[in-house]
Short mmCIF file of C-alpha atoms and ligand atoms in Angstrom, two decimals:
data_model
loop_
_atom_site.label_atom_id
_atom_site.label_comp_id
_atom_site.label_asym_id
_atom_site.label_seq_id
_atom_site.Cartn_x
_atom_site.Cartn_y
_atom_site.Cartn_z
CA MET F 281 -0.16 0.06 -0.12
CA GLY F 282 1.33 3.59 -1.21
CA LYS F 283 1.40 6.25 1.73
CA SER F 284 -2.12 7.06 2.94
CA LYS F 285 -2.72 10.79 2.02
CA ILE F 286 -4.86 11.25 4.98
CA LYS F 287 -2.33 9.70 7.63
CA GLU F 288 -0.06 12.08 5.87
CA TYR F 289 -2.29 14.87 6.53
CA LEU F 290 -2.82 13.82 10.21
CA GLU F 291 1.00 13.99 10.79
CA ASN F 292 1.18 17.54 9.65
CA PRO F 293 -2.37 19.11 9.55
CA ALA F 294 -2.65 22.57 7.92
CA PRO F 295 -6.38 23.11 7.72
CA LEU F 296 -6.62 26.36 6.27
CA LYS F 297 -4.52 25.59 3.17
CA VAL F 298 -6.19 22.23 2.88
CA LEU F 299 -9.62 23.79 2.92
CA GLU F 300 -8.75 26.24 0.35
CA ASN F 301 -7.51 23.79 -2.01
CA THR F 302 -10.60 21.66 -1.35
CA PHE F 303 -13.03 24.26 -2.40
CA MET F 304 -10.94 25.21 -5.25
CA GLU F 305 -11.07 21.62 -6.53
CA ILE F 306 -14.78 21.42 -5.51
CA LYS F 307 -15.87 24.33 -7.73
CA LYS F 308 -14.65 22.24 -10.95
CA ILE F 309 -15.45 18.94 -9.99
CA GLN F 310 -19.24 20.11 -9.09
CA GLU F 311 -19.64 21.86 -12.48
CA LYS F 312 -18.72 18.50 -14.32
CA TYR F 313 -19.72 15.67 -11.88
CA GLU F 314 -22.49 17.01 -9.69
CA PRO F 315 -21.57 15.04 -6.54
CA PHE F 316 -23.06 17.64 -3.97
CA ILE F 317 -26.82 18.74 -3.37
CA THR F 318 -25.16 21.61 -0.99
CA ILE F 319 -21.55 22.79 -0.69
CA THR F 320 -20.99 24.24 2.82
CA GLU F 321 -18.08 26.53 2.12
CA GLU F 322 -19.14 29.63 4.08
CA HIS F 323 -19.78 27.14 7.11
CA ALA F 324 -16.47 25.24 6.62
CA PHE F 325 -14.57 28.42 7.04
CA GLU F 326 -16.62 29.52 9.98
CA HIS F 327 -16.25 26.03 11.84
CA LEU F 328 -12.63 26.34 11.04
CA GLU F 329 -12.21 29.79 12.60
CA LYS F 330 -14.04 29.15 15.83
CA LYS F 331 -12.12 25.65 16.21
CA ILE F 332 -8.84 27.23 15.84
CA LYS F 333 -9.72 29.72 18.33
CA GLU F 334 -10.49 26.90 21.08
CA ASN F 335 -7.52 24.69 19.89
CA PRO F 336 -4.85 25.74 17.71
CA GLU F 337 -4.07 21.98 16.88
CA PHE F 338 -7.43 21.39 15.48
CA ILE F 339 -6.87 18.49 12.79
CA GLY F 340 -9.60 20.01 10.33
CA LEU F 341 -9.50 17.10 8.02
CA PRO F 342 -12.35 17.62 5.30
CA PHE F 343 -15.26 15.41 5.28
CA SER F 344 -18.37 15.26 3.23
CA ALA F 345 -21.79 13.82 4.30
CA LYS F 346 -24.60 12.04 2.61
CA ASP F 347 -27.59 14.14 2.73
CA CYS F 348 -29.84 12.16 4.75
CA LEU F 349 -27.53 12.96 8.01
CA CYS F 350 -29.15 16.10 9.78
CA THR F 351 -26.71 19.13 9.96
CA LYS F 352 -27.25 22.08 11.92
CA GLY F 353 -28.34 25.00 10.16
CA ILE F 354 -27.68 23.58 6.72
CA LEU F 355 -30.17 22.34 4.24
CA THR F 356 -30.78 18.59 4.62
CA THR F 357 -32.89 16.83 1.99
CA ALA F 358 -32.40 13.18 1.86
CA GLY F 359 -32.40 13.74 -1.97
CA SER F 360 -36.08 14.38 -1.71
CA LYS F 361 -38.16 17.44 -3.18
CA ILE F 362 -40.21 17.15 0.10
CA LEU F 363 -37.69 18.11 2.33
CA ASN F 364 -36.46 21.04 -0.13
CA LYS F 365 -36.61 23.60 2.93
CA TYR F 366 -35.52 21.47 5.91
CA ILE F 367 -32.89 22.90 7.94
CA PRO F 368 -32.28 20.97 11.07
CA THR F 369 -31.44 22.58 14.22
CA PHE F 370 -29.28 19.92 15.45
CA ASP F 371 -26.19 17.63 14.19
CA ALA F 372 -26.60 13.74 13.84
CA THR F 373 -24.23 12.30 16.38
CA ALA F 374 -21.46 10.70 13.56
CA ILE F 375 -21.66 14.41 12.30
CA GLU F 376 -21.01 15.82 15.70
CA ARG F 377 -18.28 13.60 16.32
CA LEU F 378 -16.40 14.26 12.99
CA LYS F 379 -16.69 18.01 13.33
CA GLU F 380 -14.47 17.76 16.61
CA VAL F 381 -11.55 16.71 14.24
CA GLY F 382 -12.88 17.47 10.84
CA ILE F 383 -14.76 20.01 8.74
CA LEU F 384 -17.67 19.57 6.94
CA ILE F 385 -17.25 20.66 3.29
CA GLY F 386 -20.80 19.75 1.73
CA LYS F 387 -23.87 17.49 1.42
CA THR F 388 -23.60 14.51 -1.09
CA ALA F 389 -26.00 13.62 -3.43
CA MET F 390 -28.31 10.57 -2.94
CA ASP F 391 -31.16 8.55 -4.16
CA GLU F 392 -34.24 9.99 -2.55
CA PHE F 393 -34.47 8.57 1.09
CA GLY F 394 -31.83 5.85 -0.34
CA PHE F 395 -34.25 4.47 -2.66
CA GLY F 396 -32.12 3.10 -5.59
CA SER F 397 -28.96 1.54 -6.61
CA PHE F 398 -27.68 4.35 -9.34
CA CYS F 399 -28.27 7.80 -7.72
CA VAL F 400 -30.59 8.62 -10.38
CA ASN F 401 -33.59 9.21 -8.12
CA CYS F 402 -32.21 12.36 -6.70
CA HIS F 403 -34.22 15.41 -6.91
CA TYR F 404 -31.31 17.96 -6.87
CA CYS F 405 -28.77 16.29 -9.42
CA LYS F 406 -27.53 13.02 -11.05
CA PRO F 407 -23.62 12.76 -10.13
CA LYS F 408 -21.60 11.31 -12.95
CA ASN F 409 -19.27 8.44 -12.83
CA PRO F 410 -15.53 9.77 -12.35
CA TRP F 411 -14.45 7.33 -14.89
CA ASP F 412 -16.92 7.87 -17.40
CA ARG F 413 -19.40 10.66 -17.10
CA HIS F 414 -21.87 8.80 -19.13
CA ARG F 415 -22.18 6.30 -16.49
CA VAL F 416 -23.84 6.29 -13.00
CA CYS F 417 -21.97 6.33 -9.81
CA GLY F 418 -24.17 4.03 -8.03
CA GLY F 419 -26.65 4.47 -5.19
CA SER F 420 -27.75 5.43 -3.05
CA SER F 421 -24.51 7.22 -1.73
CA GLY F 422 -23.34 8.10 -5.31
CA GLY F 423 -22.30 11.56 -4.50
CA ALA F 424 -20.27 10.45 -1.60
CA ALA F 425 -18.30 7.72 -3.99
CA CYS F 426 -17.82 10.51 -6.60
CA ILE F 427 -16.30 13.13 -4.39
CA THR F 428 -14.15 10.45 -2.55
CA SER F 429 -12.80 9.32 -6.01
CA LEU F 430 -12.28 12.84 -7.63
CA LEU F 431 -11.18 15.02 -4.71
CA LYS F 432 -7.22 15.02 -4.43
CA GLN F 433 -7.06 16.60 -1.02
CA PRO F 434 -7.30 14.42 1.91
CA HIS F 435 -11.12 13.63 2.53
CA ILE F 436 -13.24 11.12 4.15
CA ALA F 437 -16.97 10.73 3.35
CA LEU F 438 -19.85 9.98 5.68
CA ALA F 439 -22.47 7.68 3.96
CA GLU F 440 -25.14 5.04 4.97
CA SER F 441 -26.32 2.00 3.66
CA THR F 442 -29.70 0.14 4.18
CA GLY F 443 -29.19 -2.69 1.52
CA GLY F 444 -25.61 -1.98 -0.10
CA SER F 445 -25.68 2.06 -0.63
CA ILE F 446 -22.27 2.09 0.51
CA SER F 447 -20.64 -1.04 -1.01
CA CYS F 448 -22.33 -0.36 -4.74
CA PRO F 449 -21.25 3.22 -5.30
CA ALA F 450 -17.84 2.56 -3.65
CA SER F 451 -17.80 -0.38 -6.22
CA PHE F 452 -18.91 1.59 -9.27
CA CYS F 453 -16.53 4.56 -8.61
CA GLY F 454 -13.17 2.47 -7.26
CA VAL F 455 -12.91 3.69 -3.62
CA PHE F 456 -13.11 2.28 0.06
CA GLY F 457 -16.35 1.61 1.41
CA LEU F 458 -17.14 0.27 4.83
CA THR F 459 -20.68 -0.57 5.99
CA PRO F 460 -20.09 -1.32 10.09
CA THR F 461 -21.89 -3.80 11.98
CA TYR F 462 -25.31 -2.72 12.83
CA GLY F 463 -25.64 -0.76 16.17
CA LEU F 464 -21.73 0.13 16.23
CA VAL F 465 -22.34 3.57 14.83
CA SER F 466 -25.29 5.92 16.32
CA ARG F 467 -28.09 6.61 13.84
CA TRP F 468 -29.14 9.53 15.85
CA GLY F 469 -30.03 12.31 13.29
CA LEU F 470 -30.05 9.88 10.33
CA ILE F 471 -33.20 10.37 8.18
CA ASP F 472 -34.41 6.79 8.28
CA TYR F 473 -34.96 4.58 5.34
CA ALA F 474 -35.41 1.37 7.12
CA ASN F 475 -34.58 1.49 10.86
CA SER F 476 -33.81 -2.08 11.39
CA LEU F 477 -31.12 -2.10 8.50
CA ASP F 478 -29.73 1.50 8.29
CA LYS F 479 -26.09 1.67 9.04
CA ILE F 480 -23.87 4.77 8.90
CA GLY F 481 -20.50 4.37 7.42
CA LEU F 482 -17.52 5.73 5.62
CA MET F 483 -15.71 5.89 2.31
CA ALA F 484 -12.26 6.77 1.67
CA LYS F 485 -9.58 6.53 -0.80
CA ASP F 486 -7.54 4.06 1.19
CA ILE F 487 -8.05 2.02 4.08
CA PHE F 488 -6.34 4.19 6.78
CA GLY F 489 -8.93 7.06 6.07
CA ILE F 490 -11.73 4.21 7.00
CA ALA F 491 -9.95 3.00 10.08
CA TRP F 492 -9.32 6.49 11.24
CA GLY F 493 -12.90 7.56 10.47
CA LEU F 494 -14.36 4.75 12.23
CA ASN F 495 -12.31 5.43 15.47
CA VAL F 496 -14.11 8.68 15.25
CA ILE F 497 -17.69 7.81 14.79
CA ALA F 498 -17.94 4.35 16.59
CA GLY F 499 -19.35 4.22 20.04
CA TYR F 500 -22.09 4.10 22.37
CA ASP F 501 -24.70 6.98 22.03
CA GLY F 502 -27.44 7.15 24.69
CA LYS F 503 -29.78 8.94 21.90
CA ASP F 504 -29.91 5.79 19.79
CA SER F 505 -31.32 2.85 21.46
CA THR F 506 -30.36 0.24 19.04
CA CYS F 507 -26.50 1.70 19.49
CA ILE F 508 -24.37 -0.81 21.35
CA LYS F 509 -22.32 -0.31 24.47
CA ARG F 510 -18.91 -1.87 23.85
CA GLU F 511 -15.17 -0.88 24.70
CA LYS F 512 -13.75 1.56 22.29
CA GLU F 513 -11.11 -0.05 19.83
CA ASP F 514 -8.51 1.53 17.54
CA TYR F 515 -9.07 0.29 14.24
CA THR F 516 -6.10 1.87 12.52
CA LYS F 517 -3.86 -0.54 14.51
CA TYR F 518 -5.55 -3.51 12.56
CA ILE F 519 -4.18 -2.10 9.36
CA GLU F 520 -0.40 -3.83 10.61
CA MET F 521 -2.65 -6.95 11.84
CA ASP F 522 -0.99 -10.33 11.02
CA VAL F 523 -3.20 -12.25 8.41
CA SER F 524 -1.00 -15.17 8.05
CA LYS F 525 -3.59 -17.37 9.68
CA MET F 526 -6.63 -15.79 8.26
CA ARG F 527 -9.05 -18.35 6.71
CA VAL F 528 -11.15 -16.95 3.76
CA GLY F 529 -13.99 -18.20 2.21
CA VAL F 530 -15.20 -17.42 -1.22
CA ILE F 531 -18.97 -17.21 -1.66
CA LYS F 532 -19.24 -19.48 -4.97
CA ASN F 533 -22.92 -19.02 -5.50
CA TYR F 534 -22.49 -15.16 -5.72
CA PHE F 535 -20.52 -15.71 -8.90
CA GLU F 536 -23.82 -16.98 -10.53
CA GLY F 537 -24.65 -15.07 -13.50
CA ILE F 538 -22.62 -12.29 -13.00
CA ASP F 539 -20.49 -10.17 -15.79
CA GLU F 540 -17.59 -12.42 -16.87
CA HIS F 541 -15.11 -9.68 -17.10
CA VAL F 542 -16.17 -8.54 -13.46
CA GLU F 543 -15.62 -12.38 -12.47
CA LYS F 544 -12.17 -12.28 -13.69
CA ALA F 545 -11.44 -9.12 -12.16
CA VAL F 546 -12.62 -10.51 -8.49
CA TRP F 547 -10.61 -13.41 -8.84
CA ILE F 548 -7.64 -11.20 -9.34
CA GLY F 549 -8.32 -9.49 -6.03
CA ILE F 550 -8.91 -12.99 -4.35
CA LYS F 551 -5.80 -14.31 -6.02
CA LYS F 552 -4.09 -11.34 -3.98
CA ILE F 553 -5.60 -12.01 -0.72
CA GLU F 554 -4.62 -15.87 -1.18
CA GLY F 555 -0.71 -15.01 -1.16
CA TYR F 556 -1.08 -13.78 2.29
CA CYS F 557 -3.29 -15.99 4.06
CA LYS F 558 -3.34 -19.26 5.50
CA GLU F 559 -6.05 -20.88 3.58
CA VAL F 560 -9.05 -19.56 0.84
CA GLU F 561 -11.76 -21.95 0.27
CA GLU F 562 -15.01 -21.93 -1.56
CA ILE F 563 -18.34 -21.94 0.46
CA GLU F 564 -21.65 -21.94 -0.51
CA LEU F 565 -24.39 -19.49 1.19
CA PRO F 566 -27.74 -21.14 -0.46
CA LEU F 567 -30.24 -19.39 1.79
CA SER F 568 -28.86 -15.70 0.12
CA GLU F 569 -31.19 -16.61 -3.11
CA TYR F 570 -34.19 -15.38 -0.58
CA ALA F 571 -32.45 -12.34 0.72
CA LEU F 572 -33.72 -10.15 -2.25
CA PRO F 573 -37.32 -10.57 -1.97
CA SER F 574 -36.79 -10.72 2.00
CA TYR F 575 -35.02 -7.22 2.10
CA TYR F 576 -37.43 -5.68 -0.35
CA ILE F 577 -40.36 -6.70 1.76
CA ILE F 578 -38.73 -5.63 5.23
CA ALA F 579 -37.42 -2.47 3.93
CA LEU F 580 -40.64 -1.41 2.18
CA ALA F 581 -42.56 -2.19 4.99
CA GLU F 582 -40.38 -0.01 7.20
CA VAL F 583 -40.30 2.83 4.61
CA SER F 584 -44.26 3.10 4.38
CA THR F 585 -44.51 4.15 8.14
CA ASN F 586 -41.11 6.17 8.16
CA LEU F 587 -42.48 8.33 5.36
CA ALA F 588 -45.89 8.90 6.89
CA LYS F 589 -44.57 11.73 8.93
CA PHE F 590 -43.87 13.76 5.69
CA CYS F 591 -47.24 15.45 5.24
CA GLY F 592 -46.07 18.95 4.99
CA MET F 593 -46.93 20.31 8.16
CA ARG F 594 -43.92 19.42 10.48
CA TYR F 595 -41.33 19.26 7.78
CA GLY F 596 -40.07 20.73 4.90
CA TYR F 597 -42.25 21.27 1.76
CA GLU F 598 -45.20 23.34 2.43
CA GLU F 599 -47.84 24.77 0.46
CA GLU F 600 -48.91 28.12 0.89
CA ILE F 601 -52.24 27.39 3.06
CA ASN F 602 -54.92 29.38 1.43
CA GLU F 603 -58.56 28.73 0.93
CA ASN F 604 -57.85 26.61 -2.21
CA SER F 605 -55.59 24.00 -0.04
CA GLY F 606 -58.78 21.95 0.95
CA ASN F 607 -59.28 19.86 4.08
CA PHE F 608 -56.49 17.76 5.85
CA ASN F 609 -56.69 14.97 3.41
CA GLU F 610 -56.61 17.02 0.31
CA TYR F 611 -53.61 19.04 1.56
CA PHE F 612 -51.88 16.10 2.51
CA SER F 613 -52.31 14.49 -0.51
CA LYS F 614 -51.30 17.37 -2.61
CA ILE F 615 -48.10 17.81 -0.67
CA ARG F 616 -47.27 14.23 -0.94
CA ALA F 617 -48.19 13.79 -4.37
CA GLU F 618 -45.93 16.74 -5.49
CA GLY F 619 -43.15 16.25 -2.86
CA PHE F 620 -42.18 12.40 -3.56
CA GLY F 621 -40.59 11.14 -6.59
CA LYS F 622 -41.99 8.03 -8.45
CA GLU F 623 -40.00 5.45 -6.59
CA ALA F 624 -40.70 6.76 -3.26
CA LYS F 625 -44.33 6.44 -4.07
CA ARG F 626 -44.04 3.09 -5.38
CA ARG F 627 -42.19 2.05 -2.19
CA ILE F 628 -45.04 3.50 0.18
CA ILE F 629 -47.58 1.81 -2.03
CA LEU F 630 -45.66 -1.79 -2.04
CA GLY F 631 -44.80 -1.32 1.77
CA THR F 632 -48.36 -0.46 2.68
CA PHE F 633 -49.58 -3.57 1.08
CA TYR F 634 -47.33 -6.08 2.63
CA ARG F 635 -48.21 -4.66 6.09
CA LYS F 636 -52.12 -5.15 5.50
CA ALA F 637 -54.14 -7.57 7.55
CA GLY F 638 -53.78 -10.84 5.88
CA TYR F 639 -50.79 -9.95 4.02
CA ARG F 640 -48.55 -9.43 7.07
CA GLU F 641 -48.27 -13.01 7.67
CA ARG F 642 -47.84 -14.04 4.39
CA TYR F 643 -45.06 -11.36 3.42
CA TYR F 644 -43.50 -9.46 6.11
CA ILE F 645 -43.53 -12.25 8.84
CA LYS F 646 -42.13 -14.79 6.59
CA ALA F 647 -39.46 -12.23 5.32
CA LEU F 648 -38.39 -11.73 9.11
CA LYS F 649 -38.30 -15.54 9.29
CA ILE F 650 -35.88 -15.66 6.34
CA ARG F 651 -33.64 -13.03 7.85
CA ALA F 652 -33.24 -14.92 11.18
CA LEU F 653 -32.20 -17.97 8.96
CA LEU F 654 -29.40 -15.86 7.00
CA VAL F 655 -28.23 -14.50 10.21
CA LYS F 656 -27.77 -18.36 11.17
CA GLU F 657 -26.05 -19.21 8.02
CA PHE F 658 -23.54 -16.43 8.18
CA LYS F 659 -22.76 -17.11 11.64
CA LYS F 660 -22.21 -20.73 10.75
CA ALA F 661 -19.93 -19.75 8.01
CA PHE F 662 -17.85 -17.53 10.15
CA LYS F 663 -17.04 -20.41 12.60
CA LYS F 664 -15.01 -21.62 10.00
CA PHE F 665 -13.76 -18.19 8.09
CA ASP F 666 -12.69 -15.01 9.34
CA VAL F 667 -13.61 -13.28 6.11
CA LEU F 668 -16.07 -14.03 3.11
CA ALA F 669 -15.43 -12.71 -0.18
CA SER F 670 -17.58 -12.22 -3.26
CA PRO F 671 -17.78 -9.65 -6.06
CA THR F 672 -19.67 -6.21 -4.93
CA MET F 673 -21.90 -5.70 -7.80
CA PRO F 674 -22.69 -8.05 -10.80
CA ILE F 675 -21.90 -5.57 -13.21
CA VAL F 676 -19.20 -2.28 -13.75
CA ALA F 677 -21.07 0.86 -13.65
CA PRO F 678 -23.84 1.09 -16.42
CA ARG F 679 -24.68 3.97 -18.91
CA TYR F 680 -27.26 6.22 -18.06
CA THR F 681 -28.97 4.92 -21.28
CA GLU F 682 -28.71 1.33 -20.41
CA ILE F 683 -30.65 1.97 -16.92
CA ALA F 684 -33.29 3.88 -18.38
CA GLU F 685 -34.42 0.66 -19.99
CA LEU F 686 -34.47 -1.39 -16.69
CA THR F 687 -37.96 -2.30 -15.20
CA PRO F 688 -37.91 -1.40 -10.95
CA MET F 689 -37.87 -5.41 -10.53
CA GLN F 690 -34.59 -5.37 -12.72
CA CYS F 691 -33.15 -2.41 -10.47
CA TYR F 692 -33.84 -4.14 -7.45
CA ALA F 693 -32.10 -7.23 -8.67
CA MET F 694 -28.93 -5.27 -9.12
CA ASP F 695 -28.44 -5.64 -5.15
CA ARG F 696 -28.94 -9.15 -4.97
CA LEU F 697 -25.10 -9.53 -3.57
CA THR F 698 -25.31 -6.74 -0.95
CA VAL F 699 -28.74 -7.54 0.60
CA ALA F 700 -27.88 -10.77 2.37
CA PRO F 701 -25.00 -9.12 4.74
CA ASN F 702 -27.09 -5.93 5.21
CA LEU F 703 -30.04 -7.81 6.47
CA ALA F 704 -27.53 -9.86 8.75
CA GLY F 705 -26.20 -6.37 10.02
CA ILE F 706 -22.56 -7.85 9.49
CA PRO F 707 -20.06 -5.39 8.55
CA MET F 708 -18.92 -5.24 4.81
CA LEU F 709 -15.97 -3.46 3.17
CA ASN F 710 -15.65 -2.60 -0.92
CA VAL F 711 -12.19 -2.56 -1.93
CA PRO F 712 -11.25 -1.41 -5.24
CA CYS F 713 -9.40 -4.63 -6.71
CA GLU F 714 -9.23 -4.12 -10.62
CA LYS F 715 -10.30 -2.51 -13.64
CA VAL F 716 -12.39 -3.65 -16.59
CA GLY F 717 -11.20 -1.36 -19.00
CA ASN F 718 -11.19 1.83 -17.49
CA LEU F 719 -13.79 1.06 -14.83
CA PRO F 720 -13.23 0.00 -11.49
CA VAL F 721 -14.61 -3.26 -9.89
CA GLY F 722 -15.08 -3.88 -6.47
CA LEU F 723 -14.22 -6.98 -3.85
CA HIS F 724 -16.65 -7.57 -1.49
CA LEU F 725 -15.38 -8.80 2.39
CA LEU F 726 -17.69 -9.55 4.72
CA ALA F 727 -17.00 -10.52 8.45
CA ASP F 728 -18.73 -11.39 11.40
CA HIS F 729 -20.44 -9.10 13.82
CA PHE F 730 -18.03 -6.35 15.28
CA LYS F 731 -15.08 -8.01 13.25
CA GLU F 732 -14.35 -4.90 11.30
CA LYS F 733 -10.86 -5.45 12.16
CA ASN F 734 -10.45 -8.54 9.74
CA LEU F 735 -11.77 -6.51 7.00
CA ILE F 736 -9.34 -3.55 7.72
CA ALA F 737 -6.55 -5.91 7.87
CA LEU F 738 -7.01 -7.57 4.27
CA GLY F 739 -8.02 -3.98 3.31
CA LYS F 740 -4.68 -2.89 3.35
CA PHE F 741 -3.47 -4.97 0.13
CA PHE F 742 -5.65 -2.90 -2.10
CA GLU F 743 -5.31 0.73 -3.46
CA SER F 744 -7.80 3.12 -5.26
CA PRO F 745 -7.24 3.93 -8.60
CA GLU F 746 -6.63 7.84 -9.29
CA PRO F 747 -8.86 8.94 -12.05
CA GLU F 748 -7.75 11.87 -14.20
CA GLU F 749 -7.41 15.58 -12.99
CA VAL F 750 -10.69 17.32 -13.63
N1 LIG K 30 -30.74 -0.27 -3.48
C1 LIG K 30 -31.18 -0.45 -2.18
C2 LIG K 30 -32.45 -0.09 -2.29
O1 LIG K 30 -32.86 0.53 -2.99
C3 LIG K 30 -30.27 -0.20 -1.22
C4 LIG K 30 -30.31 1.29 -1.03
C5 LIG K 30 -29.78 1.50 0.36
O2 LIG K 30 -28.87 0.69 0.98
N2 LIG K 30 -29.86 2.75 0.75
O3 LIG K 30 -33.13 -0.24 -1.37
#
């Protein structure tokens, strides 16, 4: 691994200079690639001034945040029109923690509320792939992956995954993306997609950035009842961890039906690992076949209740209330019809259907049972293996023209390799392993609950490719 830019910066922080350079770069990047919904230049310099006064040693590493994370005094839209005026009065816990050592540079583009795999369901902008502007960045944390790949200054990105929203864009853009164990990072201040699945994680250009960022954001928070109390770990020290006794399982059935070039590229990554570890063996996880339908039932059932609060009264989008606004139901329907995008509406309808009396047992409860079995299957695999490996996505980043022809079901099927580990709440890391032509391919590494260290230890053997200067 080459020297980490983030590590270099931390050894010798120069926040003012780095911030100036960052915003100079961002202007060019935003014009061509649109990774941001909001650029927070003014706030950034104000924050720096305040922090430097308090502590002249302030590190001030630039970080970006996916726009579903609440940021005090800064527009927070979750990619949706319905939140086009929402300015939170508080910071999410992960933001608050990072602001102690870093500077927020902007809020990154995402599919509306996280609904998508390509970042084209964003009301404000559609980030372009750093390797080919005619291709998507992946979703839903597309803006985070885009800026992580393109920015030359040291930077880490806060992102979020429900069913693969960190791994997918990290794979399509060629960066590291960590989705931590469910409950390791506080979700307080996150605009929920599906509470039982949402995880706040990180993207960075190198594994050190991921490990360092996790040190900052992981840890108990009384404001999130699902956040787990555990002893603090120093994740950066695992970069040096000896992996020679590690056993890696390659999930054979995750290769079925994937693009043959992607398959080859992923095997190059696995061979690299093989050179360092004790054993690399194939394994089957047959229950993963049921993960996709289970995920879309559980996630959408939660969506349909979570989105009920967006009725134009307490949050964001509001019509002028006048005599034409009608009664409550008419007003409520008008706001939701105008404020939600097509995919959000589809998911509200589907989720409501799954929860209906009579269907609950048939779909929702069954999906929960499958989820429990999936956890068991992973747990069994981790008795034998320290890490499981598979492709992250079945394809390289597709062109906008290609995805325009996909049906919603075909779009959902893109997530088939990432939903099972997300349902199980285990940590996962996308590492950029090879390129197919000019396009990056990601290798997906999975570990048992709270075994992020195994992922970090293997992550060190990989490097993000550098796209051309913007
Ligand atoms: N693509 C998946 C979905 O649309 C996952 C998105 C996510 O993780 N937020 O649900």
